[in-house]
Coordinates of C-alpha atoms in Angstrom, one line a residue:
M1 CA -31.1 40.1 143.5
T2 CA -29.7 39.9 147.0
R3 CA -27.5 42.5 148.7
T4 CA -24.5 40.1 148.4
A5 CA -25.1 39.7 144.7
W6 CA -25.1 43.5 144.3
F7 CA -21.8 43.8 146.0
A8 CA -20.3 40.9 144.0
L9 CA -21.3 42.6 140.8
A10 CA -20.0 45.9 142.0
V11 CA -16.6 44.3 142.6
L12 CA -16.5 42.6 139.2
G13 CA -18.3 45.3 137.2
V14 CA -16.3 47.7 135.0
S15 CA -18.4 50.2 133.0
L16 CA -17.6 50.3 129.2
P17 CA -17.4 53.5 127.2
S18 CA -20.7 54.6 125.8
S19 CA -19.2 54.3 122.3
V20 CA -19.6 50.5 122.6
W21 CA -23.3 50.8 122.0
A22 CA -24.2 50.4 118.3
E23 CA -26.4 53.1 116.9
E24 CA -29.4 51.6 115.2
G25 CA -31.4 54.6 114.3
R26 CA -34.4 53.2 116.2
T27 CA -35.4 53.7 119.7
R28 CA -38.6 51.7 119.9
P29 CA -38.5 48.8 122.4
L30 CA -37.1 45.6 121.2
R31 CA -39.6 42.8 121.3
F32 CA -38.9 39.1 121.5
E33 CA -40.6 38.4 118.2
E34 CA -38.0 40.5 116.5
V35 CA -35.2 38.5 118.2
L36 CA -36.8 35.2 117.2
E37 CA -37.2 36.4 113.6
S38 CA -33.5 37.4 113.5
V39 CA -32.6 34.0 114.9
N40 CA -34.6 32.0 112.3
T41 CA -33.2 34.2 109.4
H42 CA -29.6 34.8 110.3
D43 CA -28.4 32.6 113.1
P44 CA -25.3 30.6 111.9
R45 CA -26.4 27.6 114.0
I46 CA -29.6 27.5 111.9
R47 CA -27.5 27.8 108.8
Q48 CA -25.3 25.0 110.1
A49 CA -28.3 22.7 110.6
I50 CA -29.6 23.6 107.1
E51 CA -26.3 22.7 105.5
K52 CA -26.2 19.4 107.5
L53 CA -29.6 18.7 106.0
R54 CA -28.4 19.6 102.5
A55 CA -25.5 17.2 103.0
A56 CA -27.8 14.4 104.0
E57 CA -30.0 15.2 101.0
G58 CA -26.9 14.9 98.8
T59 CA -26.0 11.6 100.3
T60 CA -29.5 10.3 99.7
T61 CA -29.3 11.4 96.0
A62 CA -26.0 9.7 95.7
A63 CA -27.4 6.5 97.2
R64 CA -30.3 6.5 94.9
G65 CA -27.9 7.0 92.0
A66 CA -26.8 3.3 92.5
F67 CA -30.2 2.5 90.8
D68 CA -29.7 4.7 87.8
P69 CA -29.5 3.0 84.4
R70 CA -26.0 2.8 83.0
I71 CA -24.6 2.0 79.6
E72 CA -21.5 0.0 79.0
G73 CA -19.6 -0.7 75.8
D74 CA -16.4 -1.7 74.2
G75 CA -14.9 -2.3 70.8
K76 CA -11.8 -4.1 69.6
I77 CA -9.9 -5.5 66.7
L78 CA -7.9 -8.7 67.1
T79 CA -5.3 -9.1 64.5
G80 CA -1.9 -10.8 64.1
A81 CA -3.1 -14.2 64.9
Y82 CA -4.3 -16.8 62.4
Y83 CA -8.0 -15.7 63.0
D84 CA -8.8 -12.0 63.1
L85 CA -11.9 -10.4 64.5
R86 CA -13.6 -7.0 64.5
S87 CA -16.1 -6.6 67.4
A88 CA -18.2 -4.0 69.1
N89 CA -20.5 -4.4 72.1
A90 CA -23.0 -2.1 73.9
E91 CA -25.2 -2.8 76.8
I92 CA -27.8 -0.9 79.0
R93 CA -28.2 -2.2 82.6
Q94 CA -30.9 -1.2 85.1
P95 CA -30.5 -2.2 88.7
T96 CA -33.8 -2.6 90.5
T97 CA -35.0 -2.7 94.1
L98 CA -37.0 -5.8 93.4
W99 CA -35.1 -8.5 95.3
G100 CA -31.8 -7.0 94.1
S101 CA -32.4 -8.0 90.5
E102 CA -30.7 -6.3 87.5
V103 CA -32.0 -6.4 84.0
Y104 CA -30.1 -5.6 80.9
F105 CA -30.4 -5.2 77.1
G106 CA -27.5 -5.3 74.7
Y107 CA -26.3 -5.5 71.2
R108 CA -23.0 -6.8 69.8
V109 CA -21.4 -7.5 66.5
G110 CA -18.4 -9.6 65.8
L111 CA -17.1 -10.3 62.3
G112 CA -13.9 -11.7 61.0
V113 CA -11.5 -9.5 59.0
N114 CA -11.9 -12.0 56.2
E115 CA -15.6 -12.7 56.2
R116 CA -15.0 -16.0 54.2
W117 CA -13.4 -17.6 57.2
P118 CA -14.8 -18.3 60.7
T119 CA -13.0 -16.8 63.6
Y120 CA -13.8 -19.7 66.0
R121 CA -14.4 -17.1 68.7
D122 CA -17.4 -16.8 71.0
D123 CA -18.1 -13.2 70.1
Q124 CA -18.6 -13.9 66.4
T125 CA -22.1 -12.9 65.1
L126 CA -24.0 -12.8 61.8
S127 CA -23.7 -9.7 59.7
G128 CA -26.5 -7.9 61.5
G129 CA -25.1 -8.5 65.0
E130 CA -26.8 -10.0 68.0
L131 CA -29.5 -8.6 70.3
R132 CA -29.8 -9.9 73.8
A133 CA -31.7 -9.3 77.0
G134 CA -31.5 -10.9 80.4
I135 CA -31.9 -10.7 84.1
E136 CA -29.6 -11.4 87.1
L137 CA -31.3 -12.4 90.3
P138 CA -29.6 -13.0 93.8
I139 CA -31.4 -16.0 95.4
W140 CA -29.8 -15.9 98.8
R141 CA -27.3 -13.2 99.8
G142 CA -28.4 -9.9 98.4
G143 CA -32.0 -10.9 97.9
L144 CA -33.7 -9.3 100.9
I145 CA -31.1 -6.5 101.0
D146 CA -27.8 -5.6 99.5
T147 CA -25.2 -2.9 99.9
D148 CA -26.8 -0.5 97.5
R149 CA -30.3 -0.8 98.9
A150 CA -28.8 -0.6 102.5
K151 CA -27.0 2.6 101.6
R152 CA -30.2 4.1 100.1
E153 CA -32.3 3.1 103.2
K154 CA -29.7 4.5 105.6
A155 CA -29.4 7.7 103.6
I156 CA -33.2 8.2 103.8
D157 CA -33.2 7.5 107.5
L158 CA -30.3 9.9 108.2
Q159 CA -31.9 12.6 106.0
D160 CA -35.0 12.3 108.2
A161 CA -32.7 12.6 111.3
A162 CA -31.2 15.7 109.8
E163 CA -34.6 17.3 109.2
Q164 CA -35.6 16.6 112.8
G165 CA -32.2 17.9 113.9
L166 CA -33.0 21.2 112.2
F167 CA -36.3 21.4 113.9
S168 CA -34.7 20.6 117.3
T169 CA -32.1 23.3 116.6
E170 CA -34.8 25.8 116.0
L171 CA -36.6 24.9 119.2
G172 CA -33.4 25.0 121.2
L173 CA -32.4 28.4 119.8
E174 CA -35.8 29.8 120.6
L175 CA -35.4 28.9 124.2
A176 CA -31.8 30.2 124.3
A177 CA -33.0 33.4 122.6
A178 CA -35.7 33.8 125.2
R179 CA -33.2 33.4 128.0
A180 CA -30.9 36.0 126.5
Y181 CA -33.7 38.4 125.7
W182 CA -35.4 38.3 129.1
S183 CA -32.0 38.4 130.9
W184 CA -31.3 41.6 128.9
V185 CA -34.8 43.0 129.7
S186 CA -34.3 42.1 133.4
A187 CA -30.8 43.7 133.5
G188 CA -32.1 46.9 131.8
Q189 CA -35.0 47.2 134.2
N190 CA -32.7 46.5 137.1
R191 CA -30.4 49.3 136.0
E192 CA -33.4 51.7 136.0
V193 CA -34.2 50.6 139.5
A194 CA -30.6 51.3 140.6
R195 CA -30.6 54.6 138.8
A196 CA -33.9 55.6 140.5
L197 CA -32.5 54.6 143.9
L198 CA -29.4 56.7 143.3
D199 CA -31.6 59.7 142.2
L200 CA -33.4 59.6 145.6
A201 CA -30.1 59.7 147.4
E202 CA -28.8 62.6 145.3
Q203 CA -32.0 64.6 145.9
R204 CA -31.9 63.9 149.6
D205 CA -28.2 64.9 149.7
A206 CA -29.1 68.4 148.3
Q207 CA -32.0 68.7 150.8
L208 CA -29.8 67.6 153.8
R209 CA -27.1 70.1 152.9
R210 CA -29.6 72.9 152.8
R211 CA -31.0 71.8 156.2
L212 CA -27.4 71.5 157.5
K213 CA -26.7 75.0 156.3
A214 CA -29.9 76.1 158.0
G215 CA -28.8 74.4 161.3
S216 CA -31.8 72.1 161.5
I217 CA -29.8 68.8 161.3
A218 CA -26.4 67.5 162.4
E219 CA -23.6 67.0 160.0
F220 CA -23.8 63.2 160.9
D221 CA -26.9 62.9 158.7
V222 CA -25.2 64.4 155.7
I223 CA -22.2 62.1 156.1
D224 CA -24.4 59.1 156.5
N225 CA -26.3 60.0 153.3
E226 CA -22.9 60.4 151.5
R227 CA -22.2 56.7 152.5
I228 CA -25.6 55.7 151.1
L229 CA -24.9 57.8 147.9
I230 CA -21.6 56.0 147.3
E231 CA -23.2 52.6 148.0
R232 CA -26.0 53.3 145.5
Q233 CA -23.5 54.5 142.9
T234 CA -21.8 51.1 143.3
Y235 CA -25.2 49.4 142.8
L236 CA -25.6 51.4 139.6
V237 CA -22.1 50.5 138.3
A238 CA -22.9 46.8 138.9
A239 CA -26.3 47.1 137.2
E240 CA -24.8 48.8 134.2
R241 CA -22.1 46.1 133.9
A242 CA -24.8 43.4 134.1
L243 CA -26.8 45.2 131.3
E244 CA -23.7 45.4 129.1
K245 CA -23.0 41.7 129.7
A246 CA -26.6 40.7 128.9
T247 CA -26.5 43.0 125.8
F248 CA -23.4 41.2 124.4
E249 CA -25.0 37.8 125.0
L250 CA -28.2 39.0 123.3
S251 CA -26.1 40.2 120.3
L252 CA -25.5 36.5 119.4
F253 CA -29.3 36.3 118.6
V254 CA -29.9 39.8 117.1
R255 CA -28.2 40.2 113.8
D256 CA -28.3 42.6 110.9
A257 CA -29.1 41.8 107.2
N258 CA -25.5 40.6 106.7
G259 CA -25.8 38.2 109.7
Q260 CA -23.5 40.3 111.8
P261 CA -24.2 40.5 115.6
V262 CA -26.0 43.7 116.6
V263 CA -25.2 45.3 120.0
V264 CA -28.7 46.6 120.9
A265 CA -28.8 50.1 122.4
P266 CA -30.0 50.2 126.1
E267 CA -32.7 52.7 125.1
R268 CA -34.5 49.8 123.4
V269 CA -35.1 48.0 126.7
P270 CA -38.9 47.9 127.2
D271 CA -40.1 50.5 129.7
D272 CA -42.1 48.1 131.8
V273 CA -42.7 44.4 132.3
A274 CA -45.8 42.7 133.3
I275 CA -46.9 39.1 133.9
D276 CA -49.1 37.5 131.2
P277 CA -51.2 34.7 132.8
F278 CA -50.7 31.3 131.4
E279 CA -53.2 28.5 132.4
G280 CA -54.5 25.2 131.3
L281 CA -51.5 22.9 131.3
A282 CA -52.6 19.4 130.2
V283 CA -49.4 17.7 131.4
E284 CA -50.1 14.1 130.8
R285 CA -51.5 14.7 127.3
A286 CA -48.5 16.8 126.5
I287 CA -46.1 14.1 127.7
Q288 CA -47.8 11.6 125.3
Q289 CA -47.4 13.9 122.4
V290 CA -43.8 14.8 123.3
V291 CA -42.6 11.2 123.5
M292 CA -44.1 10.4 120.1
C293 CA -43.5 13.6 118.2
H294 CA -40.6 15.6 119.7
P295 CA -37.9 16.1 117.1
D296 CA -35.3 14.7 119.5
V297 CA -37.3 11.5 119.7
R298 CA -37.9 11.3 116.0
E299 CA -34.3 12.1 115.2
A300 CA -33.2 9.3 117.6
K301 CA -35.7 6.9 116.0
S302 CA -34.3 7.6 112.5
V303 CA -30.8 6.9 113.8
V304 CA -32.1 3.6 115.3
E305 CA -33.7 2.7 111.9
A306 CA -30.5 3.4 110.1
A307 CA -28.6 1.2 112.5
E308 CA -31.1 -1.6 112.1
V309 CA -30.5 -1.4 108.3
D310 CA -26.9 -2.4 109.0
V311 CA -28.1 -5.3 111.2
K312 CA -30.3 -6.5 108.4
L313 CA -27.5 -6.2 105.9
A314 CA -25.0 -8.0 108.1
K315 CA -27.4 -10.8 108.8
N316 CA -28.1 -11.2 105.1
E317 CA -24.3 -11.5 104.4
L318 CA -24.1 -14.6 106.6
G319 CA -25.5 -16.6 103.7
P320 CA -23.7 -17.8 100.5
E321 CA -23.8 -15.8 97.3
L322 CA -26.2 -17.8 95.1
D323 CA -27.2 -15.9 92.0
A324 CA -29.4 -17.0 89.1
F325 CA -29.3 -15.5 85.6
F326 CA -31.4 -15.9 82.5
E327 CA -30.5 -14.5 79.0
Y328 CA -32.1 -14.5 75.6
S329 CA -30.2 -13.7 72.5
R330 CA -30.7 -13.8 68.7
D331 CA -28.4 -13.1 65.8
L332 CA -29.6 -10.9 62.9
G333 CA -28.5 -10.4 59.3
E334 CA -27.3 -12.6 56.5
L335 CA -25.3 -15.8 56.8
T336 CA -21.6 -15.4 56.5
Q337 CA -21.2 -18.6 54.4
T338 CA -18.7 -20.0 56.9
D339 CA -18.5 -23.2 58.7
L340 CA -20.0 -21.6 61.9
D341 CA -23.2 -20.4 60.3
F342 CA -25.2 -23.3 61.6
T343 CA -24.4 -22.3 65.2
L344 CA -25.5 -18.6 64.9
P345 CA -29.1 -18.3 63.6
G346 CA -32.1 -18.8 65.8
N347 CA -33.2 -18.0 69.4
V348 CA -30.7 -18.8 72.2
F349 CA -31.8 -19.2 75.8
E350 CA -29.3 -19.4 78.7
V351 CA -30.1 -20.2 82.3
G352 CA -27.6 -20.7 85.1
L353 CA -26.5 -20.4 88.7
K354 CA -23.4 -19.0 90.4
L355 CA -22.2 -19.9 93.9
S356 CA -19.6 -18.2 96.1
M357 CA -19.2 -18.4 99.8
P358 CA -16.5 -18.1 102.5
L359 CA -15.8 -21.1 104.6
L360 CA -15.6 -19.5 108.1
F361 CA -17.7 -16.3 107.7
R362 CA -15.5 -14.6 110.3
S363 CA -15.7 -11.2 108.6
E364 CA -19.4 -11.5 108.2
R365 CA -20.0 -12.7 111.8
G366 CA -17.8 -9.8 113.1
R367 CA -19.7 -7.2 111.1
A368 CA -23.0 -8.7 112.3
A369 CA -22.0 -8.5 115.9
A370 CA -20.8 -4.9 115.6
A371 CA -24.0 -3.9 113.8
R372 CA -26.2 -5.5 116.5
A373 CA -24.2 -3.8 119.3
K374 CA -24.5 -0.4 117.5
A375 CA -28.2 -0.8 117.0
A376 CA -28.6 -1.8 120.7
E377 CA -26.6 1.3 121.7
Q378 CA -28.9 3.6 119.6
R379 CA -32.0 2.0 121.1
E380 CA -30.8 2.6 124.6
S381 CA -30.0 6.2 123.6
L382 CA -33.6 6.6 122.3
R383 CA -35.0 5.2 125.5
F384 CA -33.0 7.7 127.6
I385 CA -34.1 10.6 125.4
T386 CA -37.7 9.5 125.8
D387 CA -37.3 9.3 129.6
Q388 CA -35.5 12.6 129.7
L389 CA -38.2 14.3 127.7
R390 CA -40.9 13.0 130.1
A391 CA -39.0 14.5 133.0
K392 CA -38.3 17.7 131.1
T393 CA -42.0 18.1 130.3
R394 CA -43.1 17.6 133.9
D395 CA -40.4 20.0 135.1
A396 CA -41.4 22.6 132.5
A397 CA -45.0 22.4 133.7
S398 CA -43.9 22.7 137.3
A399 CA -41.5 25.5 136.6
V400 CA -44.0 27.6 134.6
E401 CA -46.7 27.3 137.3
A402 CA -44.2 28.2 140.0
A403 CA -42.8 31.2 138.1
Q404 CA -46.3 32.5 137.4
E405 CA -47.2 32.2 141.1
R406 CA -43.9 33.9 142.2
A407 CA -44.5 36.8 139.8
E408 CA -48.0 37.3 141.1
L409 CA -46.9 37.3 144.7
T410 CA -43.9 39.7 144.2
Q411 CA -46.2 42.1 142.3
D412 CA -48.2 42.7 145.5
V413 CA -44.9 43.1 147.5
V414 CA -43.7 45.8 145.0
E415 CA -46.8 48.0 145.6
T416 CA -46.6 47.5 149.4
A417 CA -42.9 48.2 149.6
A418 CA -43.2 51.3 147.5
K419 CA -46.0 52.7 149.8
L420 CA -43.9 52.0 152.9
A421 CA -40.9 53.7 151.4
E422 CA -42.9 56.8 150.4
G423 CA -44.4 56.9 153.9
E424 CA -41.0 56.6 155.6
R425 CA -39.7 59.5 153.5
R426 CA -42.6 61.7 154.6
R427 CA -42.0 60.8 158.2
F428 CA -38.3 61.6 157.8
E429 CA -39.1 65.0 156.3
A430 CA -41.5 65.6 159.3
G431 CA -38.8 64.6 161.7
S432 CA -40.5 61.4 162.9
S433 CA -38.0 59.0 161.4
N434 CA -34.2 58.8 160.7
L435 CA -32.0 58.2 157.7
I436 CA -31.4 54.5 158.6
F437 CA -35.1 53.6 158.3
V438 CA -35.5 55.7 155.1
N439 CA -32.6 53.9 153.5
L440 CA -33.8 50.6 154.6
R441 CA -37.3 51.2 153.2
E442 CA -36.0 52.5 149.9
Q443 CA -33.7 49.5 149.6
Q444 CA -36.6 47.1 150.4
A445 CA -38.7 48.8 147.7
A446 CA -35.9 48.6 145.2
M447 CA -35.2 44.9 145.9
A448 CA -38.9 44.1 145.7
R449 CA -39.0 45.7 142.3
V450 CA -35.9 43.8 141.2
R451 CA -37.3 40.5 142.4
Y452 CA -40.6 41.2 140.5
I453 CA -38.6 42.0 137.3
D454 CA -36.6 38.8 137.7
A455 CA -39.8 36.8 138.4
V456 CA -41.5 38.1 135.3
A457 CA -38.4 37.4 133.2
S458 CA -38.3 33.9 134.7
A459 CA -42.0 33.3 134.0
E460 CA -41.5 34.3 130.4
I461 CA -38.5 32.0 130.0
E462 CA -40.3 29.1 131.6
R463 CA -43.3 29.8 129.3
T464 CA -41.0 29.5 126.3
R465 CA -39.4 26.3 127.7
W466 CA -42.9 24.8 128.1
E467 CA -43.9 25.8 124.6
T468 CA -40.7 24.6 122.9
T469 CA -40.9 21.3 124.8
T470 CA -44.6 20.6 124.0
S471 CA -45.4 22.4 120.8
V472 CA -44.3 19.6 118.5
P473 CA -46.7 18.7 115.7
C474 CA -47.1 15.1 114.8
N475 CA -46.9 15.0 111.0

């Protein structure tokens, strides 16, 4: 953090009361694994994605319900006319996914009130009623696809998209949690650096006042150290405010058993940070896996497939409705001894065609054009997502390597700057240096430590970004 940034934080920073910090009863350092476990278990954004998936599963179940068997029936009595009739009818229908066909099986009975006389109605049967079975088959429109099958296919595709959306949410939250966690660790470590820097100035203030009282130094050195003391107090206030801000942001990812945000105590900041080497990045192979298996790509592909179902349905609707049907029926029971007996016994076969079509097809052509445009839009979105992931993967590889190198270099600077600061203090105590150089060396050592902490935090964040971008199983 630069000197300008320190002063900016000092101007903006306002320390909160210590009562803000929630007591957890635990003082062991908070590890990132605990944060990630809390996210996966309690984060409302995960729950939101899960509920979205459940809604998609419900839609799929409802779409599949269009192919459930159904029973239909009716009963009636016709009276008051010259010919009366008592009738009942029941039928079981089973829609199928085989070329949009529907099979059915039914039974009906229709008898006159006075069984000695015919009713001259189509629904009259023998005394045992009539059994029938048949099939209805679309020949043109509705053959390759129909509304119910399209709804089912789309629902399955969108359920797949919701599953991938859940996975993508988990990866995104893992990266967001890493950023929040390592920003908190960095802020906590930086506060300790600021506190150590202030402790040095306070210790020196006591020493200088004793030397002033003994007459070995001028009052000017004491006044100058007071200026340094106030400046470092300002640094500490800014560092504490930065830690509090980072803690509040981290609380969105650390939650208790009830899912409520937990304000983590500052005592849980890890005592030290160190770089963990990360090597062996197979970038091109990772890119190939990412563009095939990343949940963002798979989610977009599922959305494209759902849009193409609409295109297929709209194209199919540009043809006429030409349906074929076949039915077999047979009456059962004793003859009624009426004039219609000769028409009822025996096997009856019925075959036919039904035709219906609009003359201009404007509604159908409009829906087809809209569906093609929507599918083209989704394909372009998929292409951009793929290109974006290629760039993100290369950038993640570059960033993690650069962050690792930066952390390694700053680690050497920390050790050198600390030795120089310690040597300058000894020279000052021996009278061979002055307060200006001591302050400068201590600030350089502190800033080197701050830069190293930030570099380690950045390296860990970039490591997580690489892993969440490339660790995508193809299954």
